[in-house]
mmCIF file of C-alpha atoms and ligand atoms in Angstrom:
data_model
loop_
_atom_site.group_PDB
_atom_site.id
_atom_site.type_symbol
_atom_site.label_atom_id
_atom_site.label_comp_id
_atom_site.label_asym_id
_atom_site.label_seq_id
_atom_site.Cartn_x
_atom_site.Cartn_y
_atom_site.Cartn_z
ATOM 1 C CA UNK A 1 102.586 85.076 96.217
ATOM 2 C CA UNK A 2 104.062 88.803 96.400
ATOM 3 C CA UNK A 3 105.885 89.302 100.305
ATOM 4 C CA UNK A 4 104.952 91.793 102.503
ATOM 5 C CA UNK A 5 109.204 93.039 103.204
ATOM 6 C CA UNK A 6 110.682 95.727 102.366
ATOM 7 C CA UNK A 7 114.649 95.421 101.995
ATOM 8 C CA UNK A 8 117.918 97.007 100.672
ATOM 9 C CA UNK A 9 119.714 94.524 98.019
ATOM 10 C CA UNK A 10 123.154 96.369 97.109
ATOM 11 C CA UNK A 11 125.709 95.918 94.631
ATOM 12 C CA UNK A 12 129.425 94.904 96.054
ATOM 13 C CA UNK A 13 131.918 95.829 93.665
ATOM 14 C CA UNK A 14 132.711 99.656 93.042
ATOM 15 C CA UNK A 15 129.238 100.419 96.044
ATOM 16 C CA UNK A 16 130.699 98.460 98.782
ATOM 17 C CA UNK A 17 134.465 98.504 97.796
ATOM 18 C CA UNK A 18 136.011 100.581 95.410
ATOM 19 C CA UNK A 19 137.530 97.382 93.569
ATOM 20 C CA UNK A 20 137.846 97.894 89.968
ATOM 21 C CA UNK A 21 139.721 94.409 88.987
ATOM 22 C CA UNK A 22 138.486 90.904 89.695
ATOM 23 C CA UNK A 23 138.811 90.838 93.234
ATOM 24 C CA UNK A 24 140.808 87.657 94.315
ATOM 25 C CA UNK A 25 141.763 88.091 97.583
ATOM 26 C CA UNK A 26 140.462 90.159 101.214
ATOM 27 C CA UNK A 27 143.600 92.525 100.678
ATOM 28 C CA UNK A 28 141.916 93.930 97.519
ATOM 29 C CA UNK A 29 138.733 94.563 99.798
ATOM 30 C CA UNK A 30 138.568 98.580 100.514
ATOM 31 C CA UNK A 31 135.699 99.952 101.465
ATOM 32 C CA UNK A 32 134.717 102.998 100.012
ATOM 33 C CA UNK A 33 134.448 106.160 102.354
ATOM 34 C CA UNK A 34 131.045 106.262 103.654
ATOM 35 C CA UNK A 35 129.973 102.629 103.416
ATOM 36 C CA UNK A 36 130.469 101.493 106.820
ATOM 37 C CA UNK A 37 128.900 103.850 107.719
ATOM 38 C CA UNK A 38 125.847 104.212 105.397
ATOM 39 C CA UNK A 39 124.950 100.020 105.900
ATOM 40 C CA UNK A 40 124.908 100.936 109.958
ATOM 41 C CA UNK A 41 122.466 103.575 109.280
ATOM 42 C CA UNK A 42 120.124 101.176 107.174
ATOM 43 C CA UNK A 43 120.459 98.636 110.245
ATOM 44 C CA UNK A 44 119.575 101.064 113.223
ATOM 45 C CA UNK A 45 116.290 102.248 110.635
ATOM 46 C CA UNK A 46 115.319 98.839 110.948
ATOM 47 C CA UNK A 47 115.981 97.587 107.089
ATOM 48 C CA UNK A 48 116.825 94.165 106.380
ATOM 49 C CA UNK A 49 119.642 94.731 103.934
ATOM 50 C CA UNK A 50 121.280 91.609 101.605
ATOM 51 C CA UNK A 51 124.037 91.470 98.789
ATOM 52 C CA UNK A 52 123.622 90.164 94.712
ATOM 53 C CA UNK A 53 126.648 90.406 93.480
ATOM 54 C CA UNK A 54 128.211 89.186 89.934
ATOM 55 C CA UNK A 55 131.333 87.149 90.711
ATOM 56 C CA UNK A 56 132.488 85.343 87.937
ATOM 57 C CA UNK A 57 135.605 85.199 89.000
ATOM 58 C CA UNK A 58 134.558 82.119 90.441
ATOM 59 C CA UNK A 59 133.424 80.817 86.400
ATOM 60 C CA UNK A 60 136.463 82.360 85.236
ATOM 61 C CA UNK A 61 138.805 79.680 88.034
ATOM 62 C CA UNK A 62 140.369 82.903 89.242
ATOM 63 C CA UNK A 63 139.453 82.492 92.614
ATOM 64 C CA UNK A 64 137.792 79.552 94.625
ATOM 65 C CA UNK A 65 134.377 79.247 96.107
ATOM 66 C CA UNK A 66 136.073 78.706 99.577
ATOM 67 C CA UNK A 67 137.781 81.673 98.980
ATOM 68 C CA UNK A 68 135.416 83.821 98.125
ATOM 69 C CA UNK A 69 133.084 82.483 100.745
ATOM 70 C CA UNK A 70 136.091 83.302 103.345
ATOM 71 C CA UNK A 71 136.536 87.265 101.903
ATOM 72 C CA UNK A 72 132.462 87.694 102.722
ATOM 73 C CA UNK A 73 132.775 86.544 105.943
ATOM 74 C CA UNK A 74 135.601 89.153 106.535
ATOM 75 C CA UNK A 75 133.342 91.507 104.731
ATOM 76 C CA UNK A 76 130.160 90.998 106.503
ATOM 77 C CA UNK A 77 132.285 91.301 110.046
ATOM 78 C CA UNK A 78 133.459 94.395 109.934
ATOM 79 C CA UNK A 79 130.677 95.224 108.765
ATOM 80 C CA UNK A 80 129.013 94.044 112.031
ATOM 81 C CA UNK A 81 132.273 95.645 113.535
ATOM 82 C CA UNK A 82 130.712 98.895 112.474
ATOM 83 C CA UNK A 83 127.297 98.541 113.395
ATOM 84 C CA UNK A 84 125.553 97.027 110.334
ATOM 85 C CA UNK A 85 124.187 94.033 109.038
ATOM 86 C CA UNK A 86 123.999 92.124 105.538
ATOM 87 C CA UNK A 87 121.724 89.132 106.039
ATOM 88 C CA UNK A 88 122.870 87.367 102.954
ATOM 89 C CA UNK A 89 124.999 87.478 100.080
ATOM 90 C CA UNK A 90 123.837 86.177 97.256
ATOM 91 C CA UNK A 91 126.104 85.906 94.279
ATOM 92 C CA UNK A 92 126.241 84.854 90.702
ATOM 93 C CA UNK A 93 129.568 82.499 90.016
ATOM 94 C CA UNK A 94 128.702 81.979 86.576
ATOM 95 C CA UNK A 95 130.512 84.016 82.791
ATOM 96 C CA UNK A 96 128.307 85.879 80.318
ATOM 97 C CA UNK A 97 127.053 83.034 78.072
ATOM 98 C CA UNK A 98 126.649 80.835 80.672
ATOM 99 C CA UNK A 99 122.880 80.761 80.227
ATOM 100 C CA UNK A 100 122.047 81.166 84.228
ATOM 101 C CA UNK A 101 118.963 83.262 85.922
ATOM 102 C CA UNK A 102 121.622 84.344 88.260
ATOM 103 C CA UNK A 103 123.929 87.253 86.639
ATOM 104 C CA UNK A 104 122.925 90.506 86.073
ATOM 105 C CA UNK A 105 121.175 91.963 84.287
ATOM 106 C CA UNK A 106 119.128 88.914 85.229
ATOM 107 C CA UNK A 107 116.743 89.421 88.417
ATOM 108 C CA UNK A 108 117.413 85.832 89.218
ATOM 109 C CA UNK A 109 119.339 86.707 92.630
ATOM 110 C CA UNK A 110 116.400 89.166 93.477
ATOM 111 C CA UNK A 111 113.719 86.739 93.356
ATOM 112 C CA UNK A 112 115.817 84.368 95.466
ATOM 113 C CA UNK A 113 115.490 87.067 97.645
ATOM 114 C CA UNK A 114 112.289 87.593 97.459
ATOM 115 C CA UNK A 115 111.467 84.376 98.107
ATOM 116 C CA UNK A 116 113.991 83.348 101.056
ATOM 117 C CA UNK A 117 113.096 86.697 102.779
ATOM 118 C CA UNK A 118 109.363 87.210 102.089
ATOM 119 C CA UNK A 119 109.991 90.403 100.267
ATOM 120 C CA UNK A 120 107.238 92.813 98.325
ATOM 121 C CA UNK A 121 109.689 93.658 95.652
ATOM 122 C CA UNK A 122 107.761 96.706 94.792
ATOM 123 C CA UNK A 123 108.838 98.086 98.645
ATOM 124 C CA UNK A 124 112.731 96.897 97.893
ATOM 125 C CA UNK A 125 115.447 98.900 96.581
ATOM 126 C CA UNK A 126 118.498 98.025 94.451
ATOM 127 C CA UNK A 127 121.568 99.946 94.934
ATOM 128 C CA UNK A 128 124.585 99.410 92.260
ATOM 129 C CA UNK A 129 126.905 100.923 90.027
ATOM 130 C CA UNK A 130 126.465 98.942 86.358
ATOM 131 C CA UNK A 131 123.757 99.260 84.249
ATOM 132 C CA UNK A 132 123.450 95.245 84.958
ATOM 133 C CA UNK A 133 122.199 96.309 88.307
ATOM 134 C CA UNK A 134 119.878 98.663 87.271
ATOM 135 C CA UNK A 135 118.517 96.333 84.639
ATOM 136 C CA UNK A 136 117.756 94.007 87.024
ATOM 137 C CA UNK A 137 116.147 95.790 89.465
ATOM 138 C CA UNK A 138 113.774 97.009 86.731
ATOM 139 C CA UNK A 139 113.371 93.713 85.626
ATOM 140 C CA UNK A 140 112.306 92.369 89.520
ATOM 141 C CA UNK A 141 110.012 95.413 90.277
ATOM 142 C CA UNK A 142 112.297 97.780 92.754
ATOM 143 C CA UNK A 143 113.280 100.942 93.035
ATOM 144 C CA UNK A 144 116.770 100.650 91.070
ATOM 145 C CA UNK A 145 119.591 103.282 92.441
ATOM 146 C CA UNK A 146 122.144 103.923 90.417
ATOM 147 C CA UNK A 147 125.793 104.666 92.297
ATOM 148 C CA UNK A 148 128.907 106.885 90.302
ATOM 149 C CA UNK A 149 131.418 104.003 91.305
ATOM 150 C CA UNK A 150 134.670 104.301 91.165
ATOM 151 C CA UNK A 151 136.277 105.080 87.626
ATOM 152 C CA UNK A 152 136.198 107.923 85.538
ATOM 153 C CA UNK A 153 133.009 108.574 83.479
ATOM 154 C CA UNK A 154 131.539 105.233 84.426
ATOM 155 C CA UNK A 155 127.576 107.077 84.932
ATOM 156 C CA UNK A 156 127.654 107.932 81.474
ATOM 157 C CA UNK A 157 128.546 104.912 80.224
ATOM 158 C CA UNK A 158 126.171 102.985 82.104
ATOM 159 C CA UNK A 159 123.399 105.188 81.772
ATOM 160 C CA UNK A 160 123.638 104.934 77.857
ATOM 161 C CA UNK A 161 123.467 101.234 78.246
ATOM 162 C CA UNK A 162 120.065 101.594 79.640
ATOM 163 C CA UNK A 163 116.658 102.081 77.798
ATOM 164 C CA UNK A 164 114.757 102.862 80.897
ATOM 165 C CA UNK A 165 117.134 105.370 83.360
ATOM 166 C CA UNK A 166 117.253 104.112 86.958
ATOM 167 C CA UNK A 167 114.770 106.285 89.596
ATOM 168 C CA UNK A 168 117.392 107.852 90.995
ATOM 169 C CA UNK A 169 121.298 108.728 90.423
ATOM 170 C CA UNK A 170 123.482 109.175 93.203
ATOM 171 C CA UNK A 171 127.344 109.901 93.727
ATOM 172 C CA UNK A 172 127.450 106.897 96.551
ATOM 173 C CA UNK A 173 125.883 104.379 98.430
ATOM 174 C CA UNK A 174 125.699 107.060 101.473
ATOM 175 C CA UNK A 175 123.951 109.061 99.246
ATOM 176 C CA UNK A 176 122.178 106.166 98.386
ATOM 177 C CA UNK A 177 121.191 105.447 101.852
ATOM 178 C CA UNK A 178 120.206 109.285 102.678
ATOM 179 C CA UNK A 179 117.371 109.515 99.376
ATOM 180 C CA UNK A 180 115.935 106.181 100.773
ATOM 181 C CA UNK A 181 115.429 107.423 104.017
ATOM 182 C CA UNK A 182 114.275 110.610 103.391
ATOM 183 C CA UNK A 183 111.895 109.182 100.809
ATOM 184 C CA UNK A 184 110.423 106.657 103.635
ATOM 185 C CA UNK A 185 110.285 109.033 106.046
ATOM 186 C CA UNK A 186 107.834 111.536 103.878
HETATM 187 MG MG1 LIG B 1 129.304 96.952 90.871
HETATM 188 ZN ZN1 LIG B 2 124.544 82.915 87.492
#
């Protein structure tokens, strides 16, 4: 049965921190200008925001599951530390070929989220930087966002990799942030 939520599900790597390389350790956490900032705003307008994010760095044995598990705690507090609030992360620890529901482009993590949460999907937005993101969200029913990220002419190459273009194309996840509320407030 369809939920009656509406949430923000975002994208980590290159929307939340501007990591380009498998990210094995907090020190390789930056957050990207504006992001702080942006998840604060989604908290004080009274969204319930949570996390899918690919990390198969776990699959890969570059990093532990303890490990990881200890850089999103250090995430999600400062975070907190700046007035916002991820409710959950949800990630995928699994390699291309692995078979799972999990890793994007799959919507696996969204319908977790959907489920755990109580979400209407069709009321939810996805905000990422990879046309896996953007496939996904299509593929669960949101409104998918699609983010510049952080390397040179990444947009165009993800856009190309998508039959269906995302509803709508932003430089950042402030921007992000800005077209949801301005859409929700009309
Ligand atoms: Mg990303
Ligand atoms: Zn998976």
């Amino acid at each position: 049965m369809a939920g009656t939520r509406a949430a923000v599900i975002v994208d980590r790597d290159g929307v939340i921190n501007d990591t380009t390389d498998y990210l094995t350790s907090w020190e390789m956490f930056h957050f990207i200008p504006g992001a702080l900032d942006a998840l604060a705003k989604l908290n004080e307008a009274g969204w319930l925001v949570v996390m899918a994010t690919n990390q198969s760095v776990i699959g890969l044995g570059m990093l532990s599951r303890e490990g990881l598990d200890d850089v999103h705690a250090r995430m999600r507090a400062a975070i907190e530390e700046a007035g916002g609030r991820i409710e959950q992360v949800y990630l995928c620890p699994h390699r291309d070929g692995d078979g799972c529901e999990c890793r994007k482009p799959e919507p696996g993590m969204l319908l977790q989220a959907a489920e755990d949460w109580d979400l209407d999907l069709s009321r939810c937005y996805f905000i990422g930087d990879s046309w896996r993101d953007i496939k996904a969200g299509q593929r669960a029913g949101v409104t998918t966002i699609l983010t510049e990220g952080v390397e040179d002419g990444r947009p165009q190459e993800q856009l190309a990799r998508l039959d269906t273009p995302p509803d709508m194309f932003v430089p950042d996840l402030a921007a992000a942030v800005d077209a949801i509320l301005e859409r929700e407030a009309t």
